[in-house]
Each structure stands twice: as C-alpha cells, then as structure tokens.
mmCIF file with all atom_site columns, C-alpha atoms in Angstrom:
data_model
loop_
_atom_site.group_PDB
_atom_site.id
_atom_site.type_symbol
_atom_site.label_atom_id
_atom_site.label_alt_id
_atom_site.label_comp_id
_atom_site.label_asym_id
_atom_site.label_entity_id
_atom_site.label_seq_id
_atom_site.pdbx_PDB_ins_code
_atom_site.Cartn_x
_atom_site.Cartn_y
_atom_site.Cartn_z
_atom_site.occupancy
_atom_site.B_iso_or_equiv
_atom_site.pdbx_formal_charge
_atom_site.auth_seq_id
_atom_site.auth_comp_id
_atom_site.auth_asym_id
_atom_site.auth_atom_id
_atom_site.pdbx_PDB_model_num
ATOM 1  C CA . ILE R 1 1  ? 0.012  -0.075  -0.088 1.00 88.00 ? 4  ILE R CA 1
ATOM 2  C CA . LEU R 1 2  ? 2.537  2.285   1.181  1.00 89.00 ? 5  LEU R CA 1
ATOM 3  C CA . TYR R 1 3  ? 4.377  2.003   -2.163 1.00 92.00 ? 6  TYR R CA 1
ATOM 4  C CA . ARG R 1 4  ? 1.474  2.394   -4.290 1.00 92.00 ? 7  ARG R CA 1
ATOM 5  C CA . PHE R 1 5  ? 1.156  5.259   -2.482 1.00 89.00 ? 8  PHE R CA 1
ATOM 6  C CA . ALA R 1 6  ? 4.756  6.581   -2.760 1.00 90.00 ? 9  ALA R CA 1
ATOM 7  C CA . LYS R 1 7  ? 4.016  6.011   -6.893 1.00 91.00 ? 10 LYS R CA 1
ATOM 8  C CA . LEU R 1 8  ? 0.827  7.867   -6.952 1.00 91.00 ? 11 LEU R CA 1
ATOM 9  C CA . CYS R 1 9  ? 2.415  11.023  -4.926 1.00 88.00 ? 12 CYS R CA 1
ATOM 10 C CA . GLY R 1 10 ? 5.157  11.099  -7.553 1.00 90.00 ? 13 GLY R CA 1
ATOM 11 C CA . MET R 1 11 ? 7.662  9.790   -5.146 1.00 88.00 ? 14 MET R CA 1
ATOM 12 C CA . ASP R 1 12 ? 10.863 8.517   -6.485 1.00 87.00 ? 15 ASP R CA 1
ATOM 13 C CA . THR R 1 13 ? 10.377 5.078   -6.418 1.00 88.00 ? 16 THR R CA 1
ATOM 14 C CA . THR R 1 14 ? 12.607 3.723   -8.484 1.00 83.00 ? 17 THR R CA 1
ATOM 15 C CA . GLN R 1 15 ? 15.278 3.065   -5.406 1.00 69.00 ? 18 GLN R CA 1
ATOM 16 C CA . ALA R 1 16 ? 17.031 -0.311  -5.392 1.00 65.00 ? 19 ALA R CA 1
ATOM 17 C CA . GLY R 1 17 ? 19.899 -1.981  -3.765 1.00 71.00 ? 20 GLY R CA 1
ATOM 18 C CA . MET R 1 18 ? 20.706 -5.348  -2.163 1.00 72.00 ? 21 MET R CA 1
ATOM 19 C CA . ALA R 1 19 ? 20.101 -4.496  1.559  1.00 82.00 ? 22 ALA R CA 1
ATOM 20 C CA . ILE R 1 20 ? 16.539 -6.264  1.245  1.00 89.00 ? 23 ILE R CA 1
ATOM 21 C CA . ARG R 1 21 ? 18.910 -9.402  0.665  1.00 89.00 ? 24 ARG R CA 1
ATOM 22 C CA . GLU R 1 22 ? 20.446 -8.925  3.972  1.00 91.00 ? 25 GLU R CA 1
ATOM 23 C CA . TYR R 1 23 ? 17.463 -9.893  5.944  1.00 94.00 ? 26 TYR R CA 1
ATOM 24 C CA . ALA R 1 24 ? 17.392 -13.609 7.692  1.00 94.00 ? 27 ALA R CA 1
ATOM 25 C CA . ASP R 1 25 ? 13.803 -13.708 6.615  1.00 94.00 ? 28 ASP R CA 1
ATOM 26 C CA . PHE R 1 26 ? 14.368 -12.289 2.742  1.00 92.00 ? 29 PHE R CA 1
ATOM 27 C CA . ASP R 1 27 ? 13.417 -16.029 1.392  1.00 93.00 ? 30 ASP R CA 1
ATOM 28 C CA . SER R 1 28 ? 10.188 -15.723 2.740  1.00 94.00 ? 31 SER R CA 1
ATOM 29 C CA . ILE R 1 29 ? 9.603  -12.471 0.840  1.00 93.00 ? 32 ILE R CA 1
ATOM 30 C CA . PRO R 1 30 ? 6.238  -13.343 -1.521 1.00 93.00 ? 33 PRO R CA 1
ATOM 31 C CA . SER R 1 31 ? 7.238  -13.063 -4.778 1.00 90.00 ? 34 SER R CA 1
ATOM 32 C CA . TYR R 1 32 ? 4.542  -9.789  -5.535 1.00 92.00 ? 35 TYR R CA 1
ATOM 33 C CA . ALA R 1 33 ? 5.813  -7.932  -2.608 1.00 90.00 ? 36 ALA R CA 1
ATOM 34 C CA . GLY R 1 34 ? 9.285  -8.331  -3.591 1.00 89.00 ? 37 GLY R CA 1
ATOM 35 C CA . THR R 1 35 ? 9.597  -4.848  -5.407 1.00 89.00 ? 38 THR R CA 1
ATOM 36 C CA . ALA R 1 36 ? 7.678  -2.918  -2.714 1.00 91.00 ? 39 ALA R CA 1
ATOM 37 C CA . MET R 1 37 ? 9.746  -4.327  0.358  1.00 91.00 ? 40 MET R CA 1
ATOM 38 C CA . ASP R 1 38 ? 12.880 -3.520  -2.039 1.00 91.00 ? 41 ASP R CA 1
ATOM 39 C CA . TRP R 1 39 ? 11.787 -0.070  -2.114 1.00 91.00 ? 42 TRP R CA 1
ATOM 40 C CA . ALA R 1 40 ? 10.519 0.522   1.375  1.00 91.00 ? 43 ALA R CA 1
ATOM 41 C CA . VAL R 1 41 ? 14.146 -0.908  2.716  1.00 91.00 ? 44 VAL R CA 1
ATOM 42 C CA . ASN R 1 42 ? 15.991 1.223   0.363  1.00 89.00 ? 45 ASN R CA 1
ATOM 43 C CA . ALA R 1 43 ? 13.758 4.289   1.461  1.00 88.00 ? 46 ALA R CA 1
ATOM 44 C CA . GLY R 1 44 ? 14.501 3.943   5.187  1.00 89.00 ? 47 GLY R CA 1
ATOM 45 C CA . VAL R 1 45 ? 10.716 3.800   5.538  1.00 90.00 ? 48 VAL R CA 1
ATOM 46 C CA . LEU R 1 46 ? 10.895 -0.158  6.500  1.00 90.00 ? 49 LEU R CA 1
ATOM 47 C CA . GLN R 1 47 ? 13.797 -1.406  8.971  1.00 89.00 ? 50 GLN R CA 1
ATOM 48 C CA . GLY R 1 48 ? 12.954 -4.614  10.356 1.00 88.00 ? 51 GLY R CA 1
ATOM 49 C CA . SER R 1 49 ? 13.686 -6.157  13.904 1.00 90.00 ? 52 SER R CA 1
ATOM 50 C CA . ASN R 1 50 ? 16.493 -8.384  14.845 1.00 93.00 ? 53 ASN R CA 1
ATOM 51 C CA . ASN R 1 51 ? 17.804 -8.747  11.468 1.00 93.00 ? 54 ASN R CA 1
ATOM 52 C CA . CYS R 1 52 ? 14.157 -9.681  10.305 1.00 94.00 ? 55 CYS R CA 1
ATOM 53 C CA . LEU R 1 53 ? 11.367 -7.982  8.519  1.00 93.00 ? 56 LEU R CA 1
ATOM 54 C CA . MET R 1 54 ? 8.639  -10.258 9.687  1.00 92.00 ? 57 MET R CA 1
ATOM 55 C CA . PRO R 1 55 ? 7.089  -9.732  5.978  1.00 90.00 ? 58 PRO R CA 1
ATOM 56 C CA . ASN R 1 56 ? 4.258  -12.355 7.411  1.00 89.00 ? 59 ASN R CA 1
ATOM 57 C CA . GLU R 1 57 ? 3.313  -10.800 10.836 1.00 91.00 ? 60 GLU R CA 1
ATOM 58 C CA . SER R 1 58 ? 0.821  -8.489  11.734 1.00 93.00 ? 61 SER R CA 1
ATOM 59 C CA . CYS R 1 59 ? 2.004  -4.457  12.115 1.00 91.00 ? 62 CYS R CA 1
ATOM 60 C CA . THR R 1 60 ? 0.722  -2.861  15.435 1.00 93.00 ? 63 THR R CA 1
ATOM 61 C CA . ARG R 1 61 ? -0.705 0.579   15.204 1.00 95.00 ? 64 ARG R CA 1
ATOM 62 C CA . ALA R 1 62 ? 2.245  1.981   16.257 1.00 95.00 ? 65 ALA R CA 1
ATOM 63 C CA . GLN R 1 63 ? 4.942  0.601   13.396 1.00 92.00 ? 66 GLN R CA 1
ATOM 64 C CA . ILE R 1 64 ? 2.321  1.804   10.721 1.00 92.00 ? 67 ILE R CA 1
ATOM 65 C CA . VAL R 1 65 ? 2.322  5.052   12.588 1.00 94.00 ? 68 VAL R CA 1
ATOM 66 C CA . THR R 1 66 ? 6.095  5.153   11.700 1.00 93.00 ? 69 THR R CA 1
ATOM 67 C CA . PHE R 1 67 ? 6.080  4.358   8.626  1.00 92.00 ? 70 PHE R CA 1
ATOM 68 C CA . LEU R 1 68 ? 3.419  6.862   7.553  1.00 91.00 ? 71 LEU R CA 1
ATOM 69 C CA . TYR R 1 69 ? 5.665  9.518   9.487  1.00 93.00 ? 72 TYR R CA 1
ATOM 70 C CA . ARG R 1 70 ? 8.933  7.679   7.342  1.00 91.00 ? 73 ARG R CA 1
ATOM 71 C CA . ILE R 1 71 ? 7.306  8.025   4.124  1.00 89.00 ? 74 ILE R CA 1
ATOM 72 C CA . CYS R 1 72 ? 5.498  11.327  4.795  1.00 85.00 ? 75 CYS R CA 1
ATOM 73 C CA . SER R 1 73 ? 8.513  12.973  5.961  1.00 83.00 ? 76 SER R CA 1
ATOM 74 C CA . GLY R 1 74 ? 11.300 11.688  3.618  1.00 68.00 ? 77 GLY R CA 1
ATOM 75 C CA . LYS R 1 75 ? 13.426 9.947   6.907  1.00 54.00 ? 78 LYS R CA 1
#
C-alpha cells in the first residue's frame, strides 16, 4: 500500500539495492511483494527488527504510524 501511495504521489520509487537480501527472512517475502519491500527498505520506510523484515507478521498501530511518518517526512 505504501509503495503504491508513493508512486501515486510522484515519489521516487526506483530506489533499488541489495539491502533487502541482508535480512535473515528475505526468502519468506512473497514474490509479488518483492519490489515494494525492496523500495521500502532502501527508502528507509521499513527497517525490520533483529535482522528480520517479518513479511508474514501483522503490524501494530505504532509500526504503521512509524511507516507513515517515514514516508511522509522523507526519513
């Protein structure tokens, strides 16, 4: 959702890199979410926890607020 929002707002979503592959649970990221997760990590929106991205876990309200803050403030 955040990736699509960023594209809709005209934000640069072409950021790419290998940082996402450094997370221990990289292999559990669904193929359809790879591009968006890659962008979120490289843009600093998603930082993970304990070297894991936890792509199959639910997010808390606090985590969602943090993601929104990071995407809207460019942090």
